[in-house]
PDB file of C-alpha atoms in Angstrom:
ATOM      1  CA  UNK A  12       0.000   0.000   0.000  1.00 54.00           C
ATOM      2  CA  UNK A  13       1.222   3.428  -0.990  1.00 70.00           C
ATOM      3  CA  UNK A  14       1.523   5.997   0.956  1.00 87.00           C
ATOM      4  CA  UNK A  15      -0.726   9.239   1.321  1.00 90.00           C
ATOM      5  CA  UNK A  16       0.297  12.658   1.251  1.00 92.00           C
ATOM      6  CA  UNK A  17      -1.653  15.933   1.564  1.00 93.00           C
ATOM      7  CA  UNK A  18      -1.467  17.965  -1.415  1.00 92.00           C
ATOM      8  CA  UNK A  19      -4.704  20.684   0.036  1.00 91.00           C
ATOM      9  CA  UNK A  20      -6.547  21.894   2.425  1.00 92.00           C
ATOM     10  CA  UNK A  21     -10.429  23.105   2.392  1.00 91.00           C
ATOM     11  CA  UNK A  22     -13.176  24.114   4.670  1.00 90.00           C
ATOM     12  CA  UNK A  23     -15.886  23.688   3.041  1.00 91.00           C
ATOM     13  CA  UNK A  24     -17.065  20.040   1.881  1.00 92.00           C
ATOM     14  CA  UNK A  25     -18.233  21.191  -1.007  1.00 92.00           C
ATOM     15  CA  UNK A  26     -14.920  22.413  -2.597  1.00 91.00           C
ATOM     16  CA  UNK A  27     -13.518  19.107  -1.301  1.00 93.00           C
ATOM     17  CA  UNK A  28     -15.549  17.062  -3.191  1.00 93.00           C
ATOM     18  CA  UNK A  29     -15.521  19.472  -6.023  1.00 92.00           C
ATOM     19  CA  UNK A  30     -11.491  18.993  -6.630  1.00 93.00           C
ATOM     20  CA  UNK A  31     -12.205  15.019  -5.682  1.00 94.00           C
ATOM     21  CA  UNK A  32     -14.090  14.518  -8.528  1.00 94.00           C
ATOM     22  CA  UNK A  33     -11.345  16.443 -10.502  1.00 92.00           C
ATOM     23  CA  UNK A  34      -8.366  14.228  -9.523  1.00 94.00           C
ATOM     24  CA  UNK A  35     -10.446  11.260  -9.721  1.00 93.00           C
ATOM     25  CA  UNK A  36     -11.720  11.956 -13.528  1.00 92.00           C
ATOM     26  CA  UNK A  37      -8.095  12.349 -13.892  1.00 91.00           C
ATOM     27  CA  UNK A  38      -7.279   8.790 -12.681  1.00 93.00           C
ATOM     28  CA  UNK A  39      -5.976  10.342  -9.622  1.00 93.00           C
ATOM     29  CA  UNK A  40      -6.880   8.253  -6.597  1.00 93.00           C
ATOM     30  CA  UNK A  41      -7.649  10.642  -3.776  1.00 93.00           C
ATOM     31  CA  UNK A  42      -9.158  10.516  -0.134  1.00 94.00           C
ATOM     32  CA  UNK A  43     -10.435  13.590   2.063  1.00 94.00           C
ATOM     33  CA  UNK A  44      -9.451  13.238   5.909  1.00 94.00           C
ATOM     34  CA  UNK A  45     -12.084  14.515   7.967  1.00 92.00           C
ATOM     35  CA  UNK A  46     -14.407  14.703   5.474  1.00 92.00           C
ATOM     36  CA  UNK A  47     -17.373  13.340   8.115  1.00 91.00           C
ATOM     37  CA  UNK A  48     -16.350  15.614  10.718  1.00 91.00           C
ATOM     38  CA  UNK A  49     -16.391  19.067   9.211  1.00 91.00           C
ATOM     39  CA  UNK A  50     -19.547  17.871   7.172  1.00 88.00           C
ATOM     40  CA  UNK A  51     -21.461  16.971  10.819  1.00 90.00           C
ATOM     41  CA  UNK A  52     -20.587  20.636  12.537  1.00 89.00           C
ATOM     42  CA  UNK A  53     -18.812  22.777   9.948  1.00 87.00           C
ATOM     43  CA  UNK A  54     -17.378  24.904  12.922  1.00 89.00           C
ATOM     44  CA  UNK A  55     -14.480  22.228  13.971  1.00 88.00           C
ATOM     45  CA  UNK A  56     -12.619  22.774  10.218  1.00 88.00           C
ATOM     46  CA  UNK A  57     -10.496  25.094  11.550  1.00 88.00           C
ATOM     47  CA  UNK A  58      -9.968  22.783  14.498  1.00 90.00           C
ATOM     48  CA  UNK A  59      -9.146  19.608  12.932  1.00 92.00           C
ATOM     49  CA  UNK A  60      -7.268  21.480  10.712  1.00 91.00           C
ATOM     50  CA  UNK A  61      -9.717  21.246   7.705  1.00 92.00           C
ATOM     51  CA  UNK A  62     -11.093  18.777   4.710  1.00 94.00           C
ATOM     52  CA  UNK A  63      -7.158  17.368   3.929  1.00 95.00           C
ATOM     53  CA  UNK A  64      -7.297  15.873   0.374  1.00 94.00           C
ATOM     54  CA  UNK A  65      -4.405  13.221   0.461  1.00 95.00           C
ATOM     55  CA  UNK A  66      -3.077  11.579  -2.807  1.00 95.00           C
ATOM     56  CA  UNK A  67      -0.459   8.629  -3.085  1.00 93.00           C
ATOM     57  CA  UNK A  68       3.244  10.007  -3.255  1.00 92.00           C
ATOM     58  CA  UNK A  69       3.626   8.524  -6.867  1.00 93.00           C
ATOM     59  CA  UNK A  70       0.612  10.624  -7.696  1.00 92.00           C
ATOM     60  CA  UNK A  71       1.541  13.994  -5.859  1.00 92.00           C
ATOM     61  CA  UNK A  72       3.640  15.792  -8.578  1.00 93.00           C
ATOM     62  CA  UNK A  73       0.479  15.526 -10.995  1.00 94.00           C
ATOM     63  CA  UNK A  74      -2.500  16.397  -8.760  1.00 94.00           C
ATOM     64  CA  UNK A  75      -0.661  19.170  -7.497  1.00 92.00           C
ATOM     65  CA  UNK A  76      -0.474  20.480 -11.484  1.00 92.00           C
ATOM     66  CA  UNK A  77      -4.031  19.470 -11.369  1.00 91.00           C
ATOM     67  CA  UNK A  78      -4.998  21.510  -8.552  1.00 91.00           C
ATOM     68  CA  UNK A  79      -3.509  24.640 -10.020  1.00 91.00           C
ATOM     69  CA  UNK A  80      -5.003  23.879 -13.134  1.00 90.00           C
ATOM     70  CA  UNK A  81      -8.260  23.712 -11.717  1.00 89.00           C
ATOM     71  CA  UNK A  82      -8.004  27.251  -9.193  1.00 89.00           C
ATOM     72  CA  UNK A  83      -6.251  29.046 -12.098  1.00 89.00           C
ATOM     73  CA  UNK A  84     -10.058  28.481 -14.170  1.00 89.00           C
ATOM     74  CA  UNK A  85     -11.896  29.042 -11.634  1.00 87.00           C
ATOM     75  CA  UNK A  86     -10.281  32.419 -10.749  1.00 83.00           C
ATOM     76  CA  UNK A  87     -10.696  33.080 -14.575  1.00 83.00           C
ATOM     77  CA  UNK A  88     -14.086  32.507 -14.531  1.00 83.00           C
ATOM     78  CA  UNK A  89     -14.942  34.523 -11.313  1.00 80.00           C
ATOM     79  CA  UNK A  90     -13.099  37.842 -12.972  1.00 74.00           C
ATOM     80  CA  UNK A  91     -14.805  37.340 -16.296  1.00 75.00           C
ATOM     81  CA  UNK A  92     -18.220  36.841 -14.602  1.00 74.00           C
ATOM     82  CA  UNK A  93     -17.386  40.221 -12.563  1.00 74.00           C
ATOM     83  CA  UNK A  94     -16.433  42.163 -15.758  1.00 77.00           C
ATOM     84  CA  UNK A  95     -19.859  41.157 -17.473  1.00 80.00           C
ATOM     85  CA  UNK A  96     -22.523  44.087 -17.339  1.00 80.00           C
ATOM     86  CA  UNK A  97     -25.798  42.457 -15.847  1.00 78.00           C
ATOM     87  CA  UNK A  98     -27.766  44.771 -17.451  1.00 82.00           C
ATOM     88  CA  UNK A  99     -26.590  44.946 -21.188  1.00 84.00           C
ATOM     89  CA  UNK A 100     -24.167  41.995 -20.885  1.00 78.00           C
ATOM     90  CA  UNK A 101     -21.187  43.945 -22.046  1.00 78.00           C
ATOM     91  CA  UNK A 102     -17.848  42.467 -21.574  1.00 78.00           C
ATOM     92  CA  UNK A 103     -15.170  45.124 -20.561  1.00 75.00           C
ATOM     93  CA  UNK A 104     -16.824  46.624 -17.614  1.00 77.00           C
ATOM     94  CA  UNK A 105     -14.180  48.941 -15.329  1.00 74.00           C
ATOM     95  CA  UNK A 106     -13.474  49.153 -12.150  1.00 70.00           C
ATOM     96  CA  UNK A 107     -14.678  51.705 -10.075  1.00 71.00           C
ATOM     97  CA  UNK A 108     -12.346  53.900  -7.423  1.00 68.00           C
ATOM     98  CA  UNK A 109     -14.160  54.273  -4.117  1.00 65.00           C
ATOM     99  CA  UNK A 110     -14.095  58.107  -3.634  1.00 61.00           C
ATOM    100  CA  UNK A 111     -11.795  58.942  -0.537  1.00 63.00           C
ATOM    101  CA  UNK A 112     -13.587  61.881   0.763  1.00 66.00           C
ATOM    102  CA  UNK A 113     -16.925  60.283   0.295  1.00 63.00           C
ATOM    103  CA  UNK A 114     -15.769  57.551   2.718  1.00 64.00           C
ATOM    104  CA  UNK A 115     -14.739  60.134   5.505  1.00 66.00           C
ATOM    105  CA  UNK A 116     -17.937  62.526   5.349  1.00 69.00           C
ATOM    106  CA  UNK A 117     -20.098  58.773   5.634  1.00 65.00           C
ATOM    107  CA  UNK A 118     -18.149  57.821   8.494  1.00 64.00           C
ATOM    108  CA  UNK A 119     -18.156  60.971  10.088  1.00 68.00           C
ATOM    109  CA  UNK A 120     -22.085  61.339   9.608  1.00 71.00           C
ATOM    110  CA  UNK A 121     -23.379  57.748   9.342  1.00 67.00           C
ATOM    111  CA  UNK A 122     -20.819  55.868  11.628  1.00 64.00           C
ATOM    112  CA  UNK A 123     -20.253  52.158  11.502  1.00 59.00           C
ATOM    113  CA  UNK A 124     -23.581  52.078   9.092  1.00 59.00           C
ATOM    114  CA  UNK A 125     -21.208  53.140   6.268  1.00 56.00           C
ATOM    115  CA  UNK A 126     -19.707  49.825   6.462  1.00 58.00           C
ATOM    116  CA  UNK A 127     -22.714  48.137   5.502  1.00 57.00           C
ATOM    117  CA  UNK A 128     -23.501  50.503   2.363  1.00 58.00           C
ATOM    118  CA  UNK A 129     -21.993  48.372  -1.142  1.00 57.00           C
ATOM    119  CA  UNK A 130     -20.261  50.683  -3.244  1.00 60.00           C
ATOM    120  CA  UNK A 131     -20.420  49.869  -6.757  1.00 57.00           C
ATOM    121  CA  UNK A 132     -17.563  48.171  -7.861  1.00 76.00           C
ATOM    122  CA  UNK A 133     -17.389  48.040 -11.503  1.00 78.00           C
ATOM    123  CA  UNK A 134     -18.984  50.728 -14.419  1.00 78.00           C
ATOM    124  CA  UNK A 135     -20.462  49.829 -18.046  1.00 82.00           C
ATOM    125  CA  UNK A 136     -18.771  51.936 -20.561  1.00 82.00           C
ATOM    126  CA  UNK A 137     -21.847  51.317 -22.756  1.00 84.00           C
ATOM    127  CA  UNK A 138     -25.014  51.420 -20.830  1.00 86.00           C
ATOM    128  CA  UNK A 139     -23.538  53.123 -17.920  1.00 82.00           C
ATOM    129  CA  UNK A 140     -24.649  50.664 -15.261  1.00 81.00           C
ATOM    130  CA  UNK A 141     -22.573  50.396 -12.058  1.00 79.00           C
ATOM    131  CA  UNK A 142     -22.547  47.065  -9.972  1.00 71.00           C
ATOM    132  CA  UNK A 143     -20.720  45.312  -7.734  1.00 72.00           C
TER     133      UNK A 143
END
């Protein structure tokens, strides 16, 4: 029997399983320590030290390309969903630059309940829509 190495860490079993089922459609074989306990009280992943997915050592050198593989998409994917307008669906939206001296007059006047207020974090060039 081989043995198992930890090539990641995750708190959430959903993410676990996610990159599971990417190793193993890779013919990567792959177990999750602690899988059960995080799932039954989601709290004690930072305690036990997280969701480890574990991969035999013969195995580690290409699941760890795998892994980066798979972040490096979905990082991708997160930006370009970001960029998209929802309102016109235009691709190249901008970022926005949070105004410094509108941040001091709302904390000055509204407090703490400026934190809560979302400024928008990206502008349309076409249809002029901000979102964030």
């Amino acid at each position: 029997m081989s043995r198992h190495i930890p090539i990641a860490t995750c708190s959430q079993i959903l993410e676990a399983s996610m990159i599971q089922m990417e190793l193993d459609s890779a013919g990567i074989d792959c177990e999750l320590d602690n899988e059960f306990t995080v799932g039954v009280d989601p709290l004690l992943a930072n305690a036990v030290g997280g969701i480890k997915i574990t991969v035999a050592a013969e195995d580690a050198q290409r699941a760890a390309q795998m892994l980066e593989k798979y972040y490096e998409e979905r990082a991708r994917a997160e930006a370009e969903k970001a960029r998209v307008c929802p309102k016109c669906k235009h691709k190249n939206g901008s970022p926005v630059a949070k105004p410094n001296w509108a941040g001091i007059v709302s904390v000055l006047t509204l407090g703490a309940f400026s934190l809560f207020y979302a400024w928008p974090r990206y502008h349309c060039p076409r249809c002029k829509h901000r979102w964030s």
